[in-house]
Coordinates of C-alpha atoms and ligand atoms in Angstrom, one line a residue:
M168 CA 4.6 50.3 -17.7
G169 CA 1.8 52.1 -19.6
A170 CA 2.1 54.0 -22.8
V171 CA 1.5 57.1 -20.5
Q172 CA 4.2 56.1 -18.4
E173 CA 7.0 55.6 -20.4
N174 CA 6.5 58.7 -22.3
V175 CA 7.0 60.4 -18.9
A176 CA 9.9 59.0 -17.7
L177 CA 11.3 59.6 -21.1
R178 CA 10.6 63.4 -20.7
R179 CA 11.9 63.6 -17.5
K180 CA 15.2 61.7 -18.8
Q181 CA 15.7 63.9 -21.9
Q182 CA 15.3 67.4 -19.7
Q183 CA 15.3 68.9 -16.1
L184 CA 11.3 70.2 -15.9
P185 CA 11.0 73.3 -13.9
L186 CA 8.1 72.8 -10.4
R187 CA 4.7 74.1 -12.0
P188 CA 2.8 74.7 -8.5
A189 CA -0.2 72.1 -8.6
G190 CA -3.5 73.7 -10.4
P191 CA -5.5 73.0 -13.7
L192 CA -2.8 71.6 -15.4
T193 CA -2.3 69.0 -12.6
V194 CA -5.7 68.0 -13.3
K195 CA -5.3 67.9 -16.7
S196 CA -2.2 65.1 -16.5
L197 CA -3.8 63.4 -14.0
L198 CA -7.2 62.2 -15.8
A199 CA -4.9 61.7 -19.3
W200 CA -3.2 59.2 -16.6
Y201 CA -6.4 57.7 -15.4
E202 CA -7.3 56.8 -18.8
A203 CA -4.7 54.8 -19.2
E204 CA -4.2 53.2 -16.5
R205 CA -6.2 53.5 -14.3
R206 CA -7.6 50.4 -12.1
D207 CA -9.5 47.4 -13.9
L208 CA -12.0 47.3 -10.1
P209 CA -16.0 45.4 -10.7
W210 CA -17.5 48.3 -9.3
R211 CA -16.0 51.1 -11.5
Y212 CA -17.6 52.1 -15.3
G213 CA -15.1 53.9 -17.8
P214 CA -13.7 57.1 -17.4
R215 CA -16.3 59.9 -18.5
K216 CA -19.6 57.4 -17.3
A217 CA -21.9 58.2 -14.2
A218 CA -21.0 54.8 -11.8
N219 CA -24.1 52.9 -9.7
P220 CA -24.8 54.7 -6.5
Y221 CA -25.3 51.6 -4.8
R222 CA -22.4 49.8 -6.0
V223 CA -19.8 53.3 -5.0
W224 CA -21.5 52.8 -1.9
L225 CA -21.0 49.5 -1.4
S226 CA -17.5 49.4 -2.2
E227 CA -17.0 52.9 -0.4
I228 CA -18.1 50.9 3.0
M229 CA -16.5 47.8 2.4
L230 CA -13.1 49.6 2.0
Q231 CA -13.0 51.3 4.6
Q232 CA -10.0 50.2 6.9
T233 CA -9.6 47.2 4.3
T234 CA -7.7 46.4 1.2
V235 CA -8.9 46.7 -2.3
K236 CA -8.1 42.3 -2.7
A237 CA -9.8 41.9 0.0
V238 CA -12.6 43.5 -0.9
V239 CA -13.1 42.4 -4.6
P240 CA -14.6 39.0 -3.4
Y241 CA -17.4 40.5 -0.6
F242 CA -18.3 43.2 -3.2
Q243 CA -18.8 40.5 -5.7
K244 CA -20.8 37.9 -3.4
F245 CA -23.0 40.3 -2.1
V246 CA -23.9 42.5 -5.7
A247 CA -24.7 38.9 -7.0
R248 CA -26.5 38.2 -3.5
W249 CA -28.1 41.7 -3.7
P250 CA -28.1 43.4 -6.4
T251 CA -30.3 46.5 -5.9
V252 CA -30.1 48.0 -2.4
A253 CA -33.9 47.3 -2.0
A254 CA -32.6 43.5 -1.9
L255 CA -30.0 44.6 0.8
A256 CA -32.6 46.3 2.2
E257 CA -35.0 43.3 2.7
A258 CA -32.3 40.7 3.4
P259 CA -32.1 39.6 7.2
L260 CA -29.7 41.4 9.6
E261 CA -27.9 38.0 10.9
E262 CA -27.5 37.1 6.7
V263 CA -25.5 40.4 6.2
L264 CA -23.6 39.7 9.3
Q265 CA -23.1 36.6 8.1
Q266 CA -21.7 37.4 4.2
W267 CA -19.7 40.1 6.2
A268 CA -18.1 38.1 8.2
G269 CA -13.9 38.3 7.5
L270 CA -14.3 42.3 6.9
G271 CA -14.4 43.3 10.3
Y272 CA -15.6 46.2 12.1
Y273 CA -18.8 44.6 12.4
S274 CA -20.8 47.7 13.2
R275 CA -19.9 48.8 9.3
A276 CA -21.9 45.9 8.6
R277 CA -25.3 46.5 10.4
N278 CA -25.3 50.6 9.2
L279 CA -25.1 48.8 5.7
K280 CA -28.3 47.3 6.4
A281 CA -29.6 50.7 8.5
C282 CA -28.1 52.5 5.3
A283 CA -30.1 50.9 2.7
E284 CA -33.2 50.5 4.5
T285 CA -33.3 54.4 5.0
V286 CA -32.4 54.9 1.7
V287 CA -35.9 52.8 0.4
R288 CA -37.9 54.4 3.0
D289 CA -37.0 57.8 2.9
F290 CA -35.4 58.6 -0.7
G291 CA -37.4 55.6 -2.5
G292 CA -34.9 53.5 -2.9
E293 CA -32.6 56.2 -5.1
F294 CA -29.2 57.4 -2.5
P295 CA -29.4 61.3 -2.5
R296 CA -26.8 63.1 -4.7
A297 CA -25.8 65.7 -2.9
E298 CA -23.2 65.4 -0.6
A299 CA -25.5 67.1 3.1
D300 CA -28.2 64.4 2.3
L301 CA -25.8 61.6 1.9
L302 CA -24.4 62.3 5.4
K303 CA -27.3 61.8 7.3
L304 CA -27.3 58.2 6.7
P305 CA -26.6 56.0 8.9
G306 CA -22.2 54.7 8.5
I307 CA -21.6 57.8 5.4
G308 CA -19.2 59.9 7.0
P309 CA -17.8 62.5 5.2
Y310 CA -15.9 60.7 3.1
T311 CA -17.5 58.0 1.6
A312 CA -20.4 61.3 1.0
A313 CA -17.9 62.6 -0.8
A314 CA -16.9 59.6 -2.7
I315 CA -20.6 58.7 -3.5
S316 CA -21.3 62.5 -4.8
A317 CA -18.2 63.2 -6.7
I318 CA -18.3 59.3 -8.5
A319 CA -21.6 58.5 -8.7
F320 CA -23.5 62.0 -9.0
G321 CA -20.2 64.1 -11.0
E322 CA -20.7 66.1 -8.1
K323 CA -17.4 69.1 -7.3
A324 CA -16.7 67.1 -4.0
T325 CA -13.4 66.0 -3.3
P326 CA -13.0 62.8 -1.3
V327 CA -9.3 62.6 0.9
D328 CA -8.9 59.3 2.1
G329 CA -5.4 58.6 3.3
N330 CA -4.2 57.9 0.1
V331 CA -5.5 60.8 -1.7
E332 CA -3.8 62.8 2.6
R333 CA -0.6 61.3 1.2
V334 CA -0.4 62.8 -2.2
V335 CA -1.7 66.0 -1.7
A336 CA 0.9 66.5 0.7
R337 CA 3.4 65.2 -1.0
L338 CA 2.5 67.6 -4.4
F339 CA 2.0 70.8 -1.9
A340 CA 5.3 69.7 0.0
V341 CA 2.5 70.2 3.6
K342 CA 5.9 69.9 6.8
Q343 CA 2.4 70.3 9.3
P344 CA 2.5 67.0 10.9
L345 CA -0.6 64.7 10.2
P346 CA -3.3 64.2 11.9
G347 CA -3.3 68.2 12.6
A348 CA -2.7 69.0 8.8
K349 CA -5.5 67.0 7.8
T350 CA -8.2 70.7 7.6
E351 CA -4.9 72.3 5.6
I352 CA -5.3 68.6 3.6
R353 CA -8.4 68.6 2.6
R354 CA -8.8 71.9 1.9
L355 CA -5.8 71.7 -0.7
A356 CA -7.8 68.7 -2.4
A357 CA -10.7 71.1 -2.7
T358 CA -8.4 73.7 -4.8
L359 CA -8.0 71.1 -7.4
T360 CA -11.2 69.4 -8.1
P361 CA -12.3 70.4 -11.0
Q362 CA -15.7 71.6 -12.0
R363 CA -16.7 68.4 -14.4
R364 CA -15.0 65.5 -14.4
A365 CA -14.9 65.4 -10.3
G366 CA -15.3 61.5 -10.2
D367 CA -12.3 60.5 -11.9
F368 CA -10.3 63.0 -10.4
A369 CA -11.1 61.6 -7.6
Q370 CA -10.8 57.8 -8.5
A371 CA -7.5 59.1 -10.3
M372 CA -6.0 60.1 -6.5
M373 CA -6.8 57.4 -4.9
D374 CA -5.3 54.9 -8.2
L375 CA -2.4 57.7 -8.1
G376 CA -2.4 57.5 -4.3
A377 CA -2.0 53.5 -4.5
E378 CA -0.5 52.7 -7.7
I379 CA 2.3 55.8 -7.8
C380 CA 2.7 57.3 -4.7
T381 CA 3.2 55.1 -2.4
P382 CA 3.7 55.3 0.8
K383 CA 7.5 54.6 0.9
K384 CA 9.5 54.7 -2.3
P385 CA 6.8 56.3 -4.7
S386 CA 7.5 55.6 -8.0
C387 CA 8.2 59.9 -8.3
L388 CA 10.5 59.1 -12.0
V389 CA 6.6 58.0 -13.7
C390 CA 4.3 60.0 -12.0
P391 CA 2.2 62.2 -14.3
V392 CA 2.8 64.8 -12.0
Q393 CA 6.0 65.2 -11.1
Q394 CA 6.4 69.0 -12.6
D395 CA 4.0 69.8 -10.4
C396 CA 5.1 68.3 -7.4
A397 CA 6.7 70.1 -4.8
A398 CA 8.4 67.0 -2.7
S399 CA 9.7 65.5 -5.5
A400 CA 11.3 68.9 -6.3
H401 CA 13.1 68.9 -3.5
N402 CA 13.3 65.8 -2.3
L403 CA 10.9 65.3 0.2
A404 CA 8.6 62.8 -1.2
E405 CA 9.5 60.1 1.1
L406 CA 9.7 62.1 3.8
L407 CA 5.7 63.2 3.6
P408 CA 3.4 63.5 5.4
I409 CA 5.2 63.5 7.8
R410 CA 2.8 62.1 11.1
A411 CA 3.1 63.0 14.8
A412 CA 4.5 60.4 16.9
K413 CA 1.2 57.7 17.9
T414 CA 0.6 56.5 21.4
A415 CA 1.2 52.6 22.0
R416 CA -1.5 50.4 21.6
P417 CA -2.5 48.8 25.1
T418 CA -3.3 45.6 25.7
R419 CA -6.2 44.0 27.3
Q420 CA -6.0 40.6 27.8
G421 CA -9.0 37.9 29.0
V422 CA -10.1 34.0 29.3
A423 CA -12.3 32.4 26.3
F424 CA -14.9 29.6 27.3
L425 CA -14.9 27.0 24.6
V426 CA -17.7 24.5 25.4
Q427 CA -18.8 21.8 23.6
R428 CA -21.1 19.2 23.8
E429 CA -20.4 15.6 23.4
D430 CA -22.2 15.5 20.2
G431 CA -20.4 18.0 18.5
A432 CA -21.9 21.1 19.6
V433 CA -20.4 24.4 20.3
L434 CA -21.8 27.2 22.7
L435 CA -21.8 30.2 21.3
R436 CA -23.4 33.7 23.0
Q437 CA -24.9 36.6 20.6
R438 CA -22.5 39.9 21.7
P439 CA -24.8 43.1 23.0
E440 CA -25.5 45.4 19.8
A441 CA -24.2 48.6 21.2
G442 CA -19.8 48.6 21.1
L443 CA -17.7 46.6 19.8
L444 CA -18.8 43.9 17.8
G445 CA -22.1 44.6 18.2
G446 CA -24.7 41.9 17.9
M447 CA -21.6 39.2 16.3
L448 CA -21.4 35.7 18.1
E449 CA -18.3 35.4 20.5
V450 CA -17.5 32.5 22.0
P451 CA -18.0 33.3 26.5
S452 CA -15.5 35.0 27.6
T453 CA -14.0 37.1 30.5
P454 CA -14.4 40.9 30.3
W455 CA -11.8 41.5 29.1
D456 CA -9.3 43.8 31.4
E457 CA -5.5 45.1 32.0
Q458 CA -4.7 42.0 33.5
Q459 CA -4.8 38.5 32.6
P460 CA -8.0 37.6 35.8
A461 CA -6.4 34.8 38.0
R462 CA -8.7 31.5 37.4
S463 CA -10.9 31.5 40.8
E464 CA -11.9 35.1 39.0
A465 CA -12.3 33.9 35.5
M466 CA -14.1 31.1 36.4
R467 CA -17.0 33.5 37.3
S468 CA -17.8 34.1 33.9
A469 CA -17.9 30.5 32.9
P470 CA -20.9 29.3 30.7
V471 CA -21.5 26.4 32.3
K472 CA -20.2 24.2 35.5
A473 CA -17.8 22.1 34.2
S474 CA -14.5 20.7 34.6
W475 CA -12.2 23.3 33.0
H476 CA -8.3 22.9 31.2
A477 CA -6.4 25.6 29.8
V478 CA -5.4 25.5 26.7
T479 CA -1.5 25.6 25.8
G480 CA -0.6 28.8 24.3
T481 CA -2.2 32.3 23.5
V482 CA -4.9 33.9 21.7
V483 CA -3.6 37.0 19.9
H484 CA -5.7 39.8 18.0
V485 CA -5.2 43.2 17.0
F486 CA -7.8 45.6 16.6
T487 CA -7.8 49.5 15.9
H488 CA -7.7 51.0 19.1
F489 CA -5.8 47.8 21.3
R490 CA -4.3 44.5 21.4
L491 CA -6.4 41.6 22.7
E492 CA -4.8 38.6 24.7
L493 CA -7.1 35.4 25.3
I494 CA -6.1 32.2 27.1
V495 CA -8.8 30.0 26.2
Y496 CA -10.1 27.2 28.1
R497 CA -11.9 24.2 27.6
A498 CA -14.3 21.9 28.1
L499 CA -16.6 18.7 27.6
V500 CA -20.3 18.2 28.5
P501 CA -22.7 15.5 28.0
S502 CA -25.5 16.3 25.3
D503 CA -28.5 16.1 27.6
T504 CA -29.8 18.6 28.6
S505 CA -29.0 18.5 32.3
V506 CA -25.8 21.0 31.4
T507 CA -27.4 24.3 33.2
L508 CA -26.1 27.5 31.5
W509 CA -24.7 30.0 34.3
A510 CA -24.3 33.3 32.4
E511 CA -27.0 35.0 30.1
P512 CA -28.4 31.5 28.8
E513 CA -31.3 34.2 26.9
R514 CA -28.2 35.3 24.5
C515 CA -27.0 31.7 24.4
R516 CA -26.9 29.0 21.2
W517 CA -25.4 25.9 20.4
V518 CA -24.2 25.8 17.2
H519 CA -22.4 22.1 15.5
R520 CA -18.8 21.8 14.7
R521 CA -19.9 21.7 11.2
D522 CA -22.5 25.1 10.7
L523 CA -19.6 27.2 12.4
H524 CA -18.5 28.5 9.2
A525 CA -21.9 29.7 8.3
Q526 CA -22.3 31.8 11.8
A527 CA -21.6 35.9 11.9
L528 CA -18.2 35.3 13.9
P529 CA -15.6 37.6 14.4
S530 CA -12.3 37.2 12.8
V531 CA -10.8 36.8 16.5
M532 CA -13.7 34.5 17.7
K533 CA -12.9 32.1 14.5
K534 CA -9.1 32.2 15.8
V535 CA -10.7 31.2 19.7
I536 CA -12.8 28.0 18.5
A537 CA -9.0 27.0 16.2
H538 CA -7.0 27.1 18.8
G539 CA -9.3 25.1 21.3
L540 CA -10.9 22.8 19.0
A541 CA -6.9 22.1 18.0
D542 CA -6.1 21.8 21.6
N543 CA -7.1 17.1 21.7
Ligands
LIG815 FE1 4.0 61.7 -4.9 FE2 6.3 61.7 -6.3 FE3 4.4 62.0 -8.1 FE4 5.2 63.5 -6.8 S1 5.9 63.4 -7.8 S2 2.9 62.7 -6.1 S3 5.9 62.3 -4.7 S4 4.9 60.1 -6.9

């Protein structure tokens, strides 16, 4: 526990503080806490300092749907390889996708590249500072635009992600369920954003949500804004925010065809540019439908004529909107050119096993290959 947290905890024990509605004093307490306790992250600069827009943008795009822990090594790898937005704009897309592999949501990597190119072409290599201009760039939505504007340029903008949503819902004891409460939460968050140090405030809210005001068992006793927190005052902290019941995630099923040549090469196919995992490589498969296709039906999607056998077990991968279950069929074919590809040969390529790690393969396809190759 840091010095500021210890002092707050001591104060809590000594006196029962009355609720003070969230406002400018909340911001002051939070900024003091941030100066002492902020997380040390590779894309951050010290408090009261402007950050590098390229690094802020890159980290924010990587952090969408992913944890800080997962992002740090990718961020370091990217900035070492492409230290500026101009360098990233010049990089081959295939290379960017390869370096991104494992972070998921590959459309973000494609947008990353498109955004870098736009910044160089239309803005002379400098990110615009206004939210409205940032919003016009590929892959930048309202949250990311506000985060870049506040953190990199100190503009009075309010990024509201899941962490900030939770903190604000608790500070103001918002009882309307999410997602319906989003608009009201964003409005309340904006009422707190200070004219000066909007970037530090945004990062302080993010850190508070990640470290203190956690989804389960928030550490209210050491929270720097407990005196201002309506949820804590009314013993509602663990109950908020309320979420509307989720609809069940559907399951899709299919068959993936792992074909290996005698020389060790594996057949991969490039997915269409648009849609899920757009432009990434895949093990050819049947369409992913509600039901597993019968063998005869699945065979119509097999990429080559071969003696196929089903590998025991199923590969399961959970996407945001559905769960995927794939059965893997495996076949061994000769290394010579007598093997004719049936389906979309122009999109297919043979890749040796030893080179698979360097390919832009999404996690689900890495699982399919590992599962299929383990079956000897
Ligand atoms: Fe969250 Fe508790 Fe702090 Fe309120 S007092 S903001 S519920 S950690």
